[in-house]
Tab-separated table of C-alpha atoms in Angstrom:
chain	number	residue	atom	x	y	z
E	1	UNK	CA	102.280	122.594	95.708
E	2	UNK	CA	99.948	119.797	95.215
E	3	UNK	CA	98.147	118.689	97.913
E	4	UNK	CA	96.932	114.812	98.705
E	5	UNK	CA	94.366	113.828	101.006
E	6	UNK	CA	95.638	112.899	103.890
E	7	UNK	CA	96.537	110.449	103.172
E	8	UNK	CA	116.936	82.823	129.671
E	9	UNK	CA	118.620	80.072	129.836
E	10	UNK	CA	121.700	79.769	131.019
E	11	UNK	CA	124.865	79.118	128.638
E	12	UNK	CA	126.083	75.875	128.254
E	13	UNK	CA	129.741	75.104	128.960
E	14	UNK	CA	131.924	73.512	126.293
E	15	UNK	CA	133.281	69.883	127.604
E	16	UNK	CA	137.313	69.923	129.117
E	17	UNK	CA	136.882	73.982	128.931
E	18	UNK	CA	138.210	76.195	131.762
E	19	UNK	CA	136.535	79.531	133.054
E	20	UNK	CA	138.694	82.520	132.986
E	21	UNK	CA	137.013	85.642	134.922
E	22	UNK	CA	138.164	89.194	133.137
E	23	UNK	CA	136.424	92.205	134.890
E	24	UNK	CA	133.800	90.042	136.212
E	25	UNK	CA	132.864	88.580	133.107
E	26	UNK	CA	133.392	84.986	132.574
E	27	UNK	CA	134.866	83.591	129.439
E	28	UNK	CA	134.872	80.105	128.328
E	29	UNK	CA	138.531	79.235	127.708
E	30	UNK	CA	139.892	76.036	125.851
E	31	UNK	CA	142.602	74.013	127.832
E	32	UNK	CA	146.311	73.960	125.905
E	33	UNK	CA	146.698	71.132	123.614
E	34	UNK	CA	149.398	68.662	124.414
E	35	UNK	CA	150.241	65.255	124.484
E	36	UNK	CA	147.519	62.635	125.250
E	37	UNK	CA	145.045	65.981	125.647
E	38	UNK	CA	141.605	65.341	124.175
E	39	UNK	CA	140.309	67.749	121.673
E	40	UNK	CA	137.305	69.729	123.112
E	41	UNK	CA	134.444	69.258	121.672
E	42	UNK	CA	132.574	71.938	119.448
E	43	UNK	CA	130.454	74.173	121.143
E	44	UNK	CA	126.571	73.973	120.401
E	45	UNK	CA	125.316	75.333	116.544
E	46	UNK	CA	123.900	78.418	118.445
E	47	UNK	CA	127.679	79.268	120.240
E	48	UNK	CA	129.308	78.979	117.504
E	49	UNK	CA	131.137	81.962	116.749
E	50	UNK	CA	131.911	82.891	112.310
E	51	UNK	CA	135.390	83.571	111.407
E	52	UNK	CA	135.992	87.647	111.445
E	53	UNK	CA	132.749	88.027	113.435
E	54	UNK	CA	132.965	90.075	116.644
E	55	UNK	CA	131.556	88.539	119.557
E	56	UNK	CA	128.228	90.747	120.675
E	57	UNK	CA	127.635	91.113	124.302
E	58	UNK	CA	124.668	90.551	125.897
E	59	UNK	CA	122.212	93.441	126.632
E	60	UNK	CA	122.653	94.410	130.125
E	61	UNK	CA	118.728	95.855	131.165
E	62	UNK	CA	119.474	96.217	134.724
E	63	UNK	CA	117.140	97.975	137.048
E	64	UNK	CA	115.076	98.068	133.373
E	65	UNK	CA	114.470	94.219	133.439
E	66	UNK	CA	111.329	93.830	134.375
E	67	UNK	CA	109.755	96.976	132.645
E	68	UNK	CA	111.315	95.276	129.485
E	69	UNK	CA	110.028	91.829	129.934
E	70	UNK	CA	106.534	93.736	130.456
E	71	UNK	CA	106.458	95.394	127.562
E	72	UNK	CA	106.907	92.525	125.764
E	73	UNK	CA	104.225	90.516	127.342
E	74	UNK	CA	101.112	93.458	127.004
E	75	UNK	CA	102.148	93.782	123.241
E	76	UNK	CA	103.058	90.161	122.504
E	77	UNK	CA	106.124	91.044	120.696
E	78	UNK	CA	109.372	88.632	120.557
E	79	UNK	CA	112.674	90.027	121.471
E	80	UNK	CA	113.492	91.161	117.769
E	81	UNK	CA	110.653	92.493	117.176
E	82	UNK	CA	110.737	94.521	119.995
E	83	UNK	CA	113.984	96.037	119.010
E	84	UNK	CA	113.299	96.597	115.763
E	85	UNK	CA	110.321	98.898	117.157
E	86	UNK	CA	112.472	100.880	118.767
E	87	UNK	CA	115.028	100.901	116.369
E	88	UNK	CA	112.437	102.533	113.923
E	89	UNK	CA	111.333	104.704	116.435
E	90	UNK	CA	114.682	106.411	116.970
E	91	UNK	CA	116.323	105.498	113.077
E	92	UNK	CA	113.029	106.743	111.355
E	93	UNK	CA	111.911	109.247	114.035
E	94	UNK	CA	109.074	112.043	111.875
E	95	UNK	CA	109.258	109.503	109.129
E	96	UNK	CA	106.113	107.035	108.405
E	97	UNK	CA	106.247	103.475	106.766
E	98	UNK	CA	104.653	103.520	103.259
E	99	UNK	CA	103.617	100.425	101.174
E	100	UNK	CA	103.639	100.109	97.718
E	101	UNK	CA	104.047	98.395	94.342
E	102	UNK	CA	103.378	97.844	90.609
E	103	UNK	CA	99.897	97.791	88.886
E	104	UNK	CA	99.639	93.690	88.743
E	105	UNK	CA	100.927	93.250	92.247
E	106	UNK	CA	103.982	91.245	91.852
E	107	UNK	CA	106.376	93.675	92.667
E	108	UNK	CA	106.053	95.634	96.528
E	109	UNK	CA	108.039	97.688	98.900
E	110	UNK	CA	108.265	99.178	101.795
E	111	UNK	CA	110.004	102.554	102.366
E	112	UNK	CA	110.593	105.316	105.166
E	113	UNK	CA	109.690	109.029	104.042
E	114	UNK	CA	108.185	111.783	105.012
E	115	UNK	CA	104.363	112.746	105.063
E	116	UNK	CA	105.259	116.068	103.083
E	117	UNK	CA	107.104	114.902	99.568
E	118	UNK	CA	109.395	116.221	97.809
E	119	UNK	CA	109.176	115.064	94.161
E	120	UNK	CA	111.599	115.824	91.043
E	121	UNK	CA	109.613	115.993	87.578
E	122	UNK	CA	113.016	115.467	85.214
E	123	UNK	CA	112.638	116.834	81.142
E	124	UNK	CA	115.479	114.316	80.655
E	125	UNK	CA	114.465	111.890	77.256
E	126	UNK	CA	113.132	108.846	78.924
E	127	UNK	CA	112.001	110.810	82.249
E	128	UNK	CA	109.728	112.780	80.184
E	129	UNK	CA	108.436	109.322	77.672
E	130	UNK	CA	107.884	107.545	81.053
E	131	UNK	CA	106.559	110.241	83.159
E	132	UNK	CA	109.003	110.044	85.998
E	133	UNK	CA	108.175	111.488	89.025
E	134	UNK	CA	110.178	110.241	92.179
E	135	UNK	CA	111.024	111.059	95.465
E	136	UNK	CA	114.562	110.071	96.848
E	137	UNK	CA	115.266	108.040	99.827
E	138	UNK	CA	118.204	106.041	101.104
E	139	UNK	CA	119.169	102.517	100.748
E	140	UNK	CA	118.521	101.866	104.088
E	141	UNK	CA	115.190	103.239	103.667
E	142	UNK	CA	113.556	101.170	101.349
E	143	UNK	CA	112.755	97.363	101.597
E	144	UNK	CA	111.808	95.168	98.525
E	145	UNK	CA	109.325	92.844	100.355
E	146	UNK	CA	108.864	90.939	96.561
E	147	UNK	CA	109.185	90.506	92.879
E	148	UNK	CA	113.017	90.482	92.921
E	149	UNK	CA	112.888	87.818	90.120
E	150	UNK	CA	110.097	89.539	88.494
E	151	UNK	CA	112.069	92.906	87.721
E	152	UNK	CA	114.225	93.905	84.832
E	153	UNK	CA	116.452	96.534	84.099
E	154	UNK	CA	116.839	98.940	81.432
E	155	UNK	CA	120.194	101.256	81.070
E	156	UNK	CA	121.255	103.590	78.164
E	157	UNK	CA	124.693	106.351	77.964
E	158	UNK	CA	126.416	106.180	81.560
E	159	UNK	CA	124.522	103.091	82.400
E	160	UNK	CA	124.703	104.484	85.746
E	161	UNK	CA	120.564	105.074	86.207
E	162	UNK	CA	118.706	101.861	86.790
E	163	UNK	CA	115.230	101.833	85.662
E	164	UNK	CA	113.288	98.483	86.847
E	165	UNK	CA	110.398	97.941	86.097
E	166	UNK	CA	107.713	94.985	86.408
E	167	UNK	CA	107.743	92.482	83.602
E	168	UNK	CA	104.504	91.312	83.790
E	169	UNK	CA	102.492	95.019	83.775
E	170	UNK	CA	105.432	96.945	82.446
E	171	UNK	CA	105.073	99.433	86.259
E	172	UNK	CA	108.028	101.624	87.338
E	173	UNK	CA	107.163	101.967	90.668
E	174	UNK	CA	110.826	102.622	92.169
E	175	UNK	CA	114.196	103.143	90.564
E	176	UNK	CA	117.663	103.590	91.218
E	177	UNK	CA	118.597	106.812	89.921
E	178	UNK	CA	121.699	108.667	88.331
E	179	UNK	CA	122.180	111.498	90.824
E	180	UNK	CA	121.781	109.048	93.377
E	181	UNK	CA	123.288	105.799	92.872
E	182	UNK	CA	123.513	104.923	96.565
E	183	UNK	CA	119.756	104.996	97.085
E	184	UNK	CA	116.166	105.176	95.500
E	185	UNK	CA	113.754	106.984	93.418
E	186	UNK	CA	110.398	105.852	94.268
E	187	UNK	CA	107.048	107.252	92.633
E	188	UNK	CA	104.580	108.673	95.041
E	189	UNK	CA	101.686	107.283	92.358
E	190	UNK	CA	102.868	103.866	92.782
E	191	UNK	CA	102.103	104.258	96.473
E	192	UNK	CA	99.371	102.169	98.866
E	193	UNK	CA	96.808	104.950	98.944
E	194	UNK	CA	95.703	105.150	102.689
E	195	UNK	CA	95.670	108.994	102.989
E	196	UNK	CA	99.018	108.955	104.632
E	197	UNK	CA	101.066	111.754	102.564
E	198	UNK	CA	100.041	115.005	103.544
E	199	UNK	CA	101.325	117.315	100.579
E	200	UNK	CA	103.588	116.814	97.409
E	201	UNK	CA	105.876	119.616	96.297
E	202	UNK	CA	107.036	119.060	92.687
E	203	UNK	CA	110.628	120.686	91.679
E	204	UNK	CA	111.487	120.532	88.246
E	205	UNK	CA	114.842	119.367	86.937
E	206	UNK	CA	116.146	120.120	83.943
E	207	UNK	CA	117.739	116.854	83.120
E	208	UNK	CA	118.290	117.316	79.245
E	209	UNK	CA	121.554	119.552	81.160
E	210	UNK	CA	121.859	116.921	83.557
E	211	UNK	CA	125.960	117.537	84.390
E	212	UNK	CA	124.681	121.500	85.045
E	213	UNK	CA	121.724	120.634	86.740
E	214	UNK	CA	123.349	118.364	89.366
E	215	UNK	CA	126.257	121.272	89.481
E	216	UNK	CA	123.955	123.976	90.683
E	217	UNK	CA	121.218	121.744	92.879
E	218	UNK	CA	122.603	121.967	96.241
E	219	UNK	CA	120.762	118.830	97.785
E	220	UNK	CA	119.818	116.472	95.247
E	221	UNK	CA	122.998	114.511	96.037
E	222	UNK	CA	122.670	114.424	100.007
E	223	UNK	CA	119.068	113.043	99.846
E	224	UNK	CA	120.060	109.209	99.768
E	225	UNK	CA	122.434	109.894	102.381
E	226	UNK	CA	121.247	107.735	106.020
């Protein structure tokens, strides 16, 4: 094992609409069409509802209200940002939020992992010329904050690894890789070094057998999984 450092307003009605109540809940109901019946008018930009979308309920806080609106107010937070807090909290929960990026700084991310990483060295041909070391993450994960324009893509035999990498400095600092398609590989050099990771435990992979390899590892595969 190596070891790091440690590192409220109220809704507004649509014109010649009726209210139906249904459980208690009011719905805003357009009157039939017929003859000499005015069309009603469109609802506000902010009502309007897109085709196959489900309409979301409002969050119900009740006796929670007012310890909701006050935790909002002592950390200045907006309504989103609030919920994405907690969302993280519960989605991410033991996880910590790294930063990170190429050498000349167009290209960053952000991604979810754990302080402890767990990092595959591959012997496959262009793992070994490029030095890859990576640890894997879900999709859902990792964030590209920028440099979408500034990365290209390199592919050889199944085509099914993605290696991007910066144009400008030539930095692979995350790629998508072949034994996980559905998330990331993302190199624990290329992070923001602010004494967050804890340890790294290199496996080796013995990607020259690749097919084998992936046969016999019995968690390689589940690691992008959410």
């Amino acid at each position: 094992m190596v070891k790091a450092r440690k590192a409220s307003g109220k809704g507004v009605k649509a014109p010649a609409a009726a209210e139906k109540s249904q459980g208690g809940k009011s719905s805003i109901v357009a009157p039939k069409k017929g003859r000499g019946s005015r069309k009603p008018a469109p609802l506000p930009a902010k009502q309007e509802q897109k085709e196959g979308e489900e309409e979301q309920p409002l969050l119900e806080l009740g006796a929670q209200r007012q310890r909701w609106l006050s935790f909002l107010k002592q950390r200045s937070l907006s309504t989103e940002e609030a919920a994405k807090l907690l969302l993280d909290s519960f989605e991410y929960k033991g996880l910590v939020k790294y930063t990170g990026g190429c050498h000349c700084g167009a290209v960053r991310f952000e991604v979810w992992a754990s302080t402890d990483l767990h990092v595959f060295d591959c012997n496959c041909s262009i793992c070994v010329k490029k030095q890859n070391r990576h640890f894997i993450v879900p999709a859902a994960r990792f964030k590209l904050l920028k440099g979408s324009n500034n990365l290209t893509t390199y592919t050889f035999n199944t085509h099914k690894a993605k290696h991007t990498f910066c144009k400008t400095c030539g930095v692979q600092s995350f790629y998508t890789p072949r034994s996980n398609p559905d998330g990331y590989g993302v190199a624990p050099h290329c992070l923001d070094d602010d004494g967050t990771v804890h340890s790294i435990d290199v496996e080796q992979i013995n990607g020259k057998e690749w097919e084998k390899a992936m046969k016999e590892h019995k968690t390689i595969r589940g690691m992008s999984k959410s």
